[in-house]
Coordinates of C-alpha atoms and ligand atoms in Angstrom, one line a residue:
X10 CA 0.0 0.0 0.0
X11 CA 1.0 3.6 -0.4
X12 CA 1.3 6.2 2.3
X13 CA 1.8 10.0 2.2
X14 CA 2.8 11.7 5.4
X15 CA 3.5 15.4 6.1
X16 CA 3.9 17.7 9.1
X17 CA 5.1 15.1 11.6
X18 CA 7.6 12.3 12.3
X19 CA 5.1 9.6 13.1
X20 CA 6.2 7.4 10.2
X21 CA 6.7 4.3 12.2
X22 CA 3.4 4.6 14.0
X23 CA 1.4 5.3 10.8
X24 CA 3.0 2.4 8.9
X25 CA 2.3 0.0 11.8
X26 CA -1.3 1.2 11.8
X27 CA -1.6 0.5 8.1
X28 CA -0.1 -3.0 8.6
X29 CA -3.0 -3.8 11.0
X30 CA -5.4 -3.6 8.0
X31 CA -3.0 -4.7 5.2
X32 CA -0.5 -7.0 6.9
X33 CA 0.6 -8.7 3.7
X34 CA 1.2 -5.6 1.6
X35 CA 4.5 -3.6 2.0
X36 CA 4.0 0.0 3.0
X37 CA 5.6 2.3 0.5
X38 CA 6.0 5.9 1.6
X39 CA 5.4 8.6 -1.1
X40 CA 7.2 11.9 -1.3
X41 CA 4.1 13.7 -2.6
X42 CA 0.4 13.0 -2.5
X43 CA -0.8 10.4 -4.9
X44 CA -2.8 11.9 -7.8
X45 CA -4.1 8.8 -9.5
X46 CA -7.1 6.9 -8.1
X47 CA -6.6 3.2 -8.2
X48 CA -7.6 0.1 -6.3
X49 CA -4.4 -0.2 -4.4
X50 CA -4.8 0.9 -0.7
X51 CA -3.6 4.4 -0.2
X52 CA -3.6 6.8 2.8
X53 CA -2.6 10.3 3.7
X54 CA -1.9 11.6 7.2
X55 CA -1.1 15.2 7.4
X56 CA -0.7 17.7 10.3
X57 CA -0.9 21.4 9.5
X58 CA 0.5 23.9 12.0
X59 CA -1.8 26.9 12.6
X60 CA -1.1 29.9 14.9
X61 CA -2.7 28.4 18.0
X62 CA -3.5 24.8 17.1
X63 CA -3.0 22.0 14.6
X64 CA -5.2 20.6 11.9
X65 CA -5.2 16.9 11.4
X66 CA -6.2 15.8 7.8
X67 CA -6.5 12.1 7.0
X68 CA -7.8 10.3 4.0
X69 CA -7.7 6.8 2.7
X70 CA -8.7 5.0 -0.5
X71 CA -9.4 1.3 -1.0
X72 CA -11.4 -0.7 -3.6
X73 CA -12.3 2.5 -5.6
X74 CA -13.8 4.2 -2.5
X75 CA -12.2 7.1 -0.6
X76 CA -12.9 8.6 2.8
X77 CA -11.6 11.8 4.5
X78 CA -11.6 13.2 8.1
X79 CA -10.4 16.4 9.7
X80 CA -9.9 17.5 13.3
X81 CA -8.4 20.5 15.0
X82 CA -6.5 20.1 18.2
X83 CA -4.3 22.1 20.6
X84 CA -1.7 19.3 20.8
X85 CA 0.5 17.7 18.2
X86 CA 0.3 13.9 19.0
X87 CA 0.7 10.6 17.2
X88 CA -2.4 9.1 19.0
X89 CA -4.8 11.6 17.4
X90 CA -3.4 10.9 13.9
X91 CA -3.3 7.1 14.2
X92 CA -6.8 7.0 15.8
X93 CA -8.2 9.0 12.8
X94 CA -6.4 6.6 10.4
X95 CA -7.7 3.6 12.3
X96 CA -11.4 4.8 12.2
X97 CA -11.2 5.5 8.4
X98 CA -9.6 2.1 7.7
X99 CA -12.3 0.5 9.8
X100 CA -15.0 2.2 7.8
X101 CA -13.5 1.6 4.4
X102 CA -12.6 -2.1 4.8
X103 CA -15.7 -2.9 7.0
X104 CA -13.3 -4.6 9.4
X105 CA -12.7 -4.0 13.1
X106 CA -9.5 -5.7 14.3
X107 CA -10.3 -7.5 17.6
X108 CA -7.1 -6.1 19.1
X109 CA -8.1 -2.6 18.0
X110 CA -5.2 -0.2 17.5
X111 CA -2.7 -2.3 19.5
X112 CA 0.3 -2.9 17.4
X113 CA 2.7 -4.1 20.1
X114 CA 3.6 -7.7 20.8
X115 CA 2.9 -7.7 24.5
X116 CA -0.8 -6.8 25.1
X117 CA -0.9 -8.4 28.6
X118 CA 2.2 -6.6 29.7
X119 CA 0.6 -3.3 28.5
X120 CA -2.6 -4.0 30.3
X121 CA -0.6 -4.7 33.5
X122 CA 1.2 -1.4 33.1
X123 CA -2.1 0.5 32.7
X124 CA -3.6 -1.3 35.7
X125 CA -0.6 -0.3 37.9
X126 CA -0.8 3.3 36.7
X127 CA -4.5 3.9 36.4
X128 CA -6.3 1.2 38.2
X129 CA -8.4 -1.6 36.8
X130 CA -11.5 0.4 35.6
X131 CA -9.5 3.1 33.9
X132 CA -7.2 0.5 32.3
X133 CA -10.2 -1.3 30.9
X134 CA -11.6 2.0 29.5
X135 CA -8.2 2.8 27.9
X136 CA -8.1 -0.6 26.2
X137 CA -11.7 -0.7 25.0
X138 CA -12.5 3.0 24.4
X139 CA -9.2 4.6 23.5
X140 CA -7.5 1.7 21.7
X141 CA -10.7 0.0 20.4
X142 CA -9.8 -3.4 21.8
X143 CA -12.9 -5.6 21.6
X144 CA -14.5 -6.7 24.9
X145 CA -13.6 -10.3 24.0
X146 CA -9.9 -9.6 23.7
X147 CA -9.8 -7.3 26.7
X148 CA -11.4 -10.0 28.8
X149 CA -8.9 -12.6 27.5
X150 CA -5.9 -10.3 28.2
X151 CA -7.3 -9.6 31.7
X152 CA -7.8 -13.3 32.4
X153 CA -4.2 -14.0 31.4
X154 CA -2.9 -11.1 33.4
X155 CA -4.7 -12.4 36.6
X156 CA -3.2 -15.9 36.1
X157 CA 0.3 -14.7 35.7
X158 CA 0.3 -11.9 38.2
X159 CA 1.4 -14.0 41.2
X160 CA 4.5 -15.0 39.3
X161 CA 5.6 -11.6 38.1
X162 CA 7.4 -10.6 41.3
X163 CA 10.9 -12.1 41.5
X164 CA 13.8 -11.5 43.8
X165 CA 16.3 -8.7 42.9
X166 CA 19.1 -11.2 42.1
X167 CA 16.9 -13.8 40.3
X168 CA 17.5 -14.6 36.7
X169 CA 16.6 -17.3 34.1
X170 CA 19.0 -18.9 31.7
X171 CA 18.2 -19.5 28.0
X172 CA 20.3 -21.7 25.8
X173 CA 19.7 -21.7 22.0
X174 CA 20.2 -24.7 19.8
X175 CA 19.6 -23.3 16.3
X176 CA 19.4 -26.6 14.4
X177 CA 16.4 -28.6 13.1
X178 CA 16.0 -31.9 11.2
X179 CA 14.4 -30.0 8.3
X180 CA 12.9 -26.6 7.8
X181 CA 9.2 -26.0 8.2
X182 CA 7.7 -24.0 5.4
X183 CA 6.4 -21.3 7.7
X184 CA 9.6 -20.9 9.7
X185 CA 10.9 -17.4 10.4
X186 CA 13.5 -18.4 12.9
X187 CA 17.2 -18.5 12.3
X188 CA 17.2 -22.3 12.6
X189 CA 19.3 -24.3 10.1
X190 CA 18.3 -27.7 8.9
X191 CA 20.8 -30.4 9.9
X192 CA 21.3 -31.5 6.3
X193 CA 22.7 -28.0 5.5
X194 CA 24.5 -27.5 8.8
X195 CA 25.6 -30.8 10.1
X196 CA 29.3 -29.9 10.2
X197 CA 28.5 -26.8 12.2
X198 CA 27.0 -28.7 15.2
X199 CA 30.2 -29.9 16.8
X200 CA 32.1 -26.6 16.7
X201 CA 28.9 -24.7 17.7
X202 CA 28.4 -27.0 20.6
X203 CA 32.0 -26.6 21.9
X204 CA 31.8 -22.8 21.8
X205 CA 28.4 -22.9 23.5
X206 CA 29.9 -24.7 26.4
X207 CA 32.6 -22.0 26.6
X208 CA 29.9 -19.3 26.6
X209 CA 28.1 -21.1 29.4
X210 CA 31.4 -21.1 31.4
X211 CA 31.8 -17.4 30.9
X212 CA 28.2 -16.7 31.8
X213 CA 28.5 -18.8 35.0
X214 CA 31.6 -16.8 36.0
X215 CA 29.8 -13.5 35.6
X216 CA 26.7 -14.8 37.4
X217 CA 28.8 -16.0 40.3
X218 CA 30.7 -12.8 40.7
X219 CA 27.4 -10.9 40.7
X220 CA 25.7 -13.2 43.2
X221 CA 22.8 -13.9 40.9
X222 CA 20.3 -16.6 41.6
X223 CA 19.1 -19.0 38.9
X224 CA 15.4 -19.7 39.0
X225 CA 14.6 -21.3 35.6
X226 CA 16.4 -22.8 32.6
X227 CA 15.0 -23.0 29.1
X228 CA 16.8 -24.8 26.3
X229 CA 15.1 -23.8 23.1
X230 CA 15.8 -23.4 19.4
X231 CA 15.5 -24.6 16.8
X232 CA 15.1 -28.1 18.1
X233 CA 17.5 -28.9 20.9
X234 CA 16.8 -32.6 20.6
X235 CA 18.6 -32.4 17.2
X236 CA 21.7 -32.9 19.5
X237 CA 22.7 -36.5 20.3
X238 CA 21.9 -38.1 23.7
X239 CA 25.6 -37.7 24.5
X240 CA 25.6 -34.0 23.7
X241 CA 22.3 -33.4 25.6
X242 CA 23.9 -35.2 28.7
X243 CA 27.0 -33.1 28.4
X244 CA 25.0 -29.8 28.1
X245 CA 22.8 -30.6 31.1
X246 CA 25.8 -31.6 33.1
X247 CA 27.6 -28.4 32.1
X248 CA 24.6 -26.3 33.3
X249 CA 24.3 -28.3 36.6
X250 CA 28.0 -28.0 37.3
X251 CA 28.3 -24.3 36.4
X252 CA 25.3 -22.8 38.2
X253 CA 23.8 -23.2 41.7
X254 CA 20.6 -25.2 40.9
X255 CA 19.3 -25.1 44.4
X256 CA 16.6 -22.5 43.7
X257 CA 16.0 -23.4 40.1
X258 CA 12.3 -24.4 40.1
X259 CA 12.0 -25.5 36.4
X260 CA 14.2 -26.8 33.6
X261 CA 12.6 -26.9 30.2
X262 CA 13.9 -28.5 27.0
X263 CA 12.1 -28.1 23.7
X264 CA 12.0 -31.6 22.3
X265 CA 10.1 -29.8 19.5
X266 CA 10.0 -32.2 16.6
X267 CA 8.9 -35.8 17.0
X268 CA 11.5 -36.9 14.5
X269 CA 14.3 -36.0 16.9
X270 CA 12.8 -37.7 20.0
X271 CA 14.1 -41.0 21.2
X272 CA 13.8 -43.0 24.4
X273 CA 17.5 -42.6 25.1
X274 CA 17.4 -38.8 24.8
X275 CA 14.4 -38.5 27.0
X276 CA 15.9 -40.7 29.7
X277 CA 19.1 -38.7 29.6
X278 CA 17.1 -35.4 30.0
X279 CA 15.0 -36.8 32.9
X280 CA 18.0 -38.1 34.7
X281 CA 19.8 -34.8 34.3
X282 CA 17.2 -32.6 36.0
X283 CA 14.9 -31.6 33.1
X284 CA 11.4 -31.1 34.6
X285 CA 9.5 -30.0 31.5
X286 CA 9.7 -30.8 27.8
X287 CA 7.9 -29.5 24.8
X288 CA 6.7 -31.8 22.0
X289 CA 5.4 -29.5 19.2
X290 CA 3.3 -31.3 16.6
X291 CA 1.5 -28.1 15.3
X292 CA -1.1 -30.5 13.9
X293 CA -2.0 -34.2 14.2
X294 CA -3.1 -34.3 10.5
X295 CA -0.6 -36.1 8.3
X296 CA -1.8 -33.9 5.4
X297 CA -1.0 -30.7 7.2
X298 CA 2.3 -32.0 8.5
X299 CA 3.3 -32.8 4.9
X300 CA 2.2 -29.4 3.7
X301 CA 4.4 -27.6 6.3
X302 CA 7.5 -29.7 5.4
X303 CA 7.6 -31.9 8.4
X304 CA 9.4 -35.2 7.9
X305 CA 7.3 -37.1 10.5
X306 CA 3.7 -38.2 10.8
X307 CA 1.1 -37.8 13.5
X308 CA 1.8 -41.3 14.8
X309 CA 5.4 -40.2 15.7
X310 CA 3.9 -37.5 17.9
X311 CA 1.7 -40.1 19.7
X312 CA 4.7 -42.3 20.2
X313 CA 6.7 -39.4 21.5
X314 CA 4.1 -38.6 24.1
X315 CA 4.1 -42.3 25.3
X316 CA 7.9 -42.3 25.4
X317 CA 8.0 -39.0 27.4
X318 CA 5.4 -40.3 29.9
X319 CA 7.3 -43.6 30.2
X320 CA 10.5 -41.6 30.9
X321 CA 8.7 -40.0 33.8
X322 CA 7.7 -36.6 32.4
X323 CA 4.5 -35.2 33.7
X324 CA 4.9 -31.7 32.5
X325 CA 4.7 -31.8 28.7
X326 CA 3.9 -28.8 26.5
X327 CA 2.5 -29.1 23.0
X328 CA 2.6 -26.3 20.4
X329 CA -0.3 -26.1 17.9
X330 CA -0.8 -23.6 15.1
X331 CA -4.1 -22.3 13.7
X332 CA -4.3 -21.2 10.1
X333 CA -1.9 -23.8 8.7
X334 CA -2.2 -24.8 5.0
X335 CA -4.4 -27.8 4.3
X336 CA -6.0 -27.5 7.8
X337 CA -9.7 -27.2 8.5
X338 CA -11.8 -26.3 11.5
X339 CA -12.7 -30.0 11.9
X340 CA -9.1 -31.0 11.6
X341 CA -8.0 -28.5 14.2
X342 CA -10.7 -29.6 16.6
X343 CA -9.6 -33.2 16.2
X344 CA -5.9 -32.2 16.9
X345 CA -6.7 -30.2 20.0
X346 CA -9.0 -32.8 21.5
X347 CA -6.4 -35.5 20.9
X348 CA -3.5 -33.4 22.4
X349 CA -5.6 -33.0 25.5
X350 CA -6.3 -36.7 25.6
X351 CA -2.5 -37.5 25.2
X352 CA -1.9 -35.7 28.5
X353 CA -0.3 -32.4 27.6
X354 CA -0.3 -30.2 30.7
X355 CA 0.7 -27.1 28.7
X356 CA -0.8 -26.3 25.3
X357 CA 0.4 -23.3 23.3
X358 CA -1.9 -22.2 20.6
X359 CA -0.2 -20.1 17.9
X360 CA -1.7 -18.2 15.0
X361 CA 0.3 -18.7 11.9
X362 CA 2.5 -15.7 11.3
X363 CA 3.3 -15.4 7.6
X364 CA 6.5 -14.0 6.2
X365 CA 5.9 -11.6 3.3
X366 CA 7.4 -14.0 0.9
X367 CA 5.2 -17.0 1.9
X368 CA 3.1 -18.4 -0.9
X369 CA 0.0 -18.1 1.3
X370 CA 0.1 -14.3 1.1
X371 CA -2.0 -12.5 -1.4
X372 CA -0.8 -8.9 -1.6
X373 CA -3.1 -5.9 -1.1
X374 CA -5.7 -7.9 0.6
X375 CA -7.1 -6.5 3.9
X376 CA -7.1 -8.7 6.9
X377 CA -10.8 -9.5 6.8
X378 CA -10.7 -10.8 3.2
X379 CA -7.7 -13.0 3.7
X380 CA -8.8 -16.6 3.3
X381 CA -7.3 -17.7 6.5
X382 CA -8.6 -14.9 8.7
X383 CA -12.0 -16.2 9.7
X384 CA -10.9 -19.8 9.9
X385 CA -8.1 -18.9 12.3
X386 CA -10.6 -16.9 14.3
X387 CA -12.9 -19.9 14.5
X388 CA -10.0 -22.1 15.5
X389 CA -8.9 -19.7 18.3
X390 CA -12.5 -19.4 19.6
X391 CA -12.7 -23.2 19.7
X392 CA -9.4 -23.5 21.5
X393 CA -10.5 -20.9 24.2
X394 CA -13.8 -22.8 24.8
X395 CA -12.3 -26.3 24.8
X396 CA -9.2 -25.6 26.8
X397 CA -11.2 -23.7 29.4
X398 CA -13.7 -26.6 29.7
X399 CA -10.7 -29.0 30.1
X400 CA -9.4 -27.0 33.1
X401 CA -6.6 -25.0 31.3
X402 CA -5.9 -21.4 32.1
X403 CA -4.2 -18.9 29.7
X404 CA -1.0 -17.7 31.4
X405 CA 1.1 -15.9 28.8
X406 CA 0.4 -14.3 25.4
X407 CA 2.2 -12.5 22.7
X408 CA 1.4 -11.2 19.2
X409 CA 3.5 -11.0 16.0
X410 CA 3.1 -9.1 12.8
X411 CA 1.3 -10.7 9.9
X412 CA -0.5 -13.3 12.0
X413 CA -3.5 -15.1 10.5
X414 CA -6.5 -13.1 11.4
X415 CA -4.4 -10.6 13.3
X416 CA -4.8 -12.7 16.5
X417 CA -2.4 -13.9 19.2
X418 CA -0.3 -16.8 20.6
X419 CA -1.4 -18.0 24.0
X420 CA 0.2 -20.4 26.4
X421 CA -2.3 -22.5 28.4
X422 CA -1.6 -24.5 31.5
X423 CA -3.5 -27.1 33.6
X424 CA -3.4 -27.3 37.4
X425 CA -1.1 -24.3 37.7
X426 CA 1.5 -26.1 35.7
X427 CA 2.8 -22.9 34.1
X428 CA 6.3 -22.3 32.7
X429 CA 7.7 -19.3 34.5
X430 CA 10.3 -18.7 31.9
X431 CA 7.6 -18.0 29.3
X432 CA 6.1 -15.3 31.6
X433 CA 9.5 -13.7 32.3
X434 CA 10.5 -13.5 28.7
X435 CA 7.2 -12.1 27.5
X436 CA 6.5 -9.8 30.4
X437 CA 10.2 -8.8 30.6
X438 CA 9.8 -8.5 34.4
X439 CA 12.9 -10.6 35.3
X440 CA 16.4 -11.0 33.8
X441 CA 17.0 -13.6 31.2
X442 CA 20.6 -14.3 30.2
X443 CA 20.9 -16.0 26.9
X444 CA 23.7 -18.2 25.4
X445 CA 23.9 -19.5 21.9
X446 CA 23.0 -18.2 18.4
X447 CA 20.0 -16.0 18.2
X448 CA 20.0 -15.5 22.0
X449 CA 18.9 -12.1 23.4
X450 CA 19.8 -11.4 27.0
X451 CA 17.3 -9.1 28.6
X452 CA 18.9 -7.5 31.6
X453 CA 16.2 -6.1 33.9
X454 CA 17.0 -3.4 36.4
X455 CA 15.6 -5.0 39.6
X456 CA 15.1 -1.5 41.1
X457 CA 13.3 0.2 38.2
X458 CA 11.6 -0.3 34.9
X459 CA 14.7 -0.3 32.8
X460 CA 15.5 -3.2 30.5
X461 CA 18.7 -3.6 28.4
X462 CA 19.2 -6.1 25.6
X463 CA 22.4 -7.8 24.6
X464 CA 22.2 -9.6 21.3
X465 CA 24.2 -12.7 20.2
X466 CA 24.8 -13.2 16.5
X467 CA 21.8 -14.9 14.8
X468 CA 23.3 -17.6 12.6
X469 CA 25.4 -20.5 13.7
X470 CA 28.3 -19.7 11.3
X471 CA 28.5 -16.1 12.6
X472 CA 28.3 -17.5 16.1
X473 CA 31.2 -19.7 15.4
X474 CA 33.3 -17.3 13.4
X475 CA 32.9 -14.3 15.7
X476 CA 32.6 -16.1 19.0
X477 CA 35.2 -14.0 20.8
X478 CA 32.9 -10.9 20.3
X479 CA 30.0 -12.8 21.9
X480 CA 32.2 -13.6 24.9
X481 CA 33.3 -9.9 25.1
X482 CA 29.7 -8.8 25.0
X483 CA 28.8 -11.0 28.0
X484 CA 30.9 -8.6 30.1
X485 CA 28.1 -6.0 29.5
X486 CA 25.9 -8.1 31.9
X487 CA 28.3 -7.4 34.7
X488 CA 28.6 -3.7 33.8
X489 CA 24.8 -3.3 33.7
X490 CA 24.2 -4.9 37.1
X491 CA 27.0 -2.8 38.6
X492 CA 25.3 0.4 37.2
X493 CA 21.9 -0.6 38.5
X494 CA 23.3 -1.4 42.0
X495 CA 25.4 1.7 42.2
X496 CA 22.4 3.9 41.5
X497 CA 20.3 2.4 44.3
X498 CA 23.0 2.5 47.0
Ligands
LIG608 S1 10.8 -26.8 14.2 FE1 10.5 -24.6 14.6 S2 12.6 -23.7 14.4 FE2 12.7 -25.7 13.4 S3 12.2 -25.3 11.3 FE3 10.3 -25.8 12.2 S4 9.4 -23.9 12.8 FE4 11.6 -23.5 12.4

């Protein structure tokens, strides 16, 4: 879509707002207003400065129709402009996004911040009246916030450890992660693994000197169980020997893909302190699994659940995705019911996030006309109803850009069996120190709202080739804690 802006610097905010309605169409900013009328979505957002006030002029065109709006205000602000754009897009497309004007990825965190600042009633008003969030989504965000609230407060020295294993047995067609398929990157695993152990050593040294307290461990990816049983054992032992595990209340390993799970690996994980694993089928339809490039079938997932239970795991997460190619509402219903029957204690329901290059995308379509939007919405509604009835509660949530139906990803847990790490990383309320390619350490000032990020290189070959830089960057963790502590004392 095309966008013309003038009289302000709200480029990022206006472009994000356009993406809410046209997520699959790149936003092209024009240097001058568009003269020609065509069917391609187009918008103008202009602020004119008067002697005592500002005039906001907004227009949009879509499908041969155009609409305009104008307001005069004493203040110059992005909210007025984006709100006017939002209302026009709503009218011209006939579509009201359920998350309203919210473009951020942490709606629950935002609601918590409003509640802390304004109180519950005013926070609800802000969400539903100012940001146009539907009552349905406000209620869902509030429910999630209330479940996670008891876990948000952590000790000033508490931290979680994330370890990234960016390898997978093959690449799923919708994947937007940095993960490399083993076929392409087999030779990188050994050197990567050795350097990862060194980064863990360095991290442990820093953590010790700062007196930090490890409360949760998460090994994610990629697919960590791409590693051999021997490597998994070595990794778990390295963690246990490097950190004080006394107060570590959970240790998760993403066993992600059923085609990487074996009895031997699960026994090793269980024997080495892992308390929770994730088996991520996304779907239990063989047709869908084929369509997304998986090299395993649904039966492998069923067997993986049996093997995990036999190895003694009682906390098992399963990731599902709504809006996958070849899936149907009936197919999704069957998948969800079976995953519950298989005994998952955590179920994470994702909405398919499409990369712009994905074949599923049809440019210039607004979100309501995208073929997956209403199907994804029906699937999400079914999951909310079914998981609630089965005794699950939503405990963390996040959103991404270009999600099917502009919806959300939600982690559900049964009997309080939540994964704290997921809350900490989404709410950004407690420090997470990351090791490995693609890892992002989020260093939270325990005495204030500040959060600083330290990025590792994304790809395994960069991680290997420039590892000394990663080790140097780790020193920043120490510096940040020293600054935070100095300021308070
Ligand atoms: S398992 Fe996950 S990380 Fe690996 S290719 Fe598939 S979507 Fe990407």
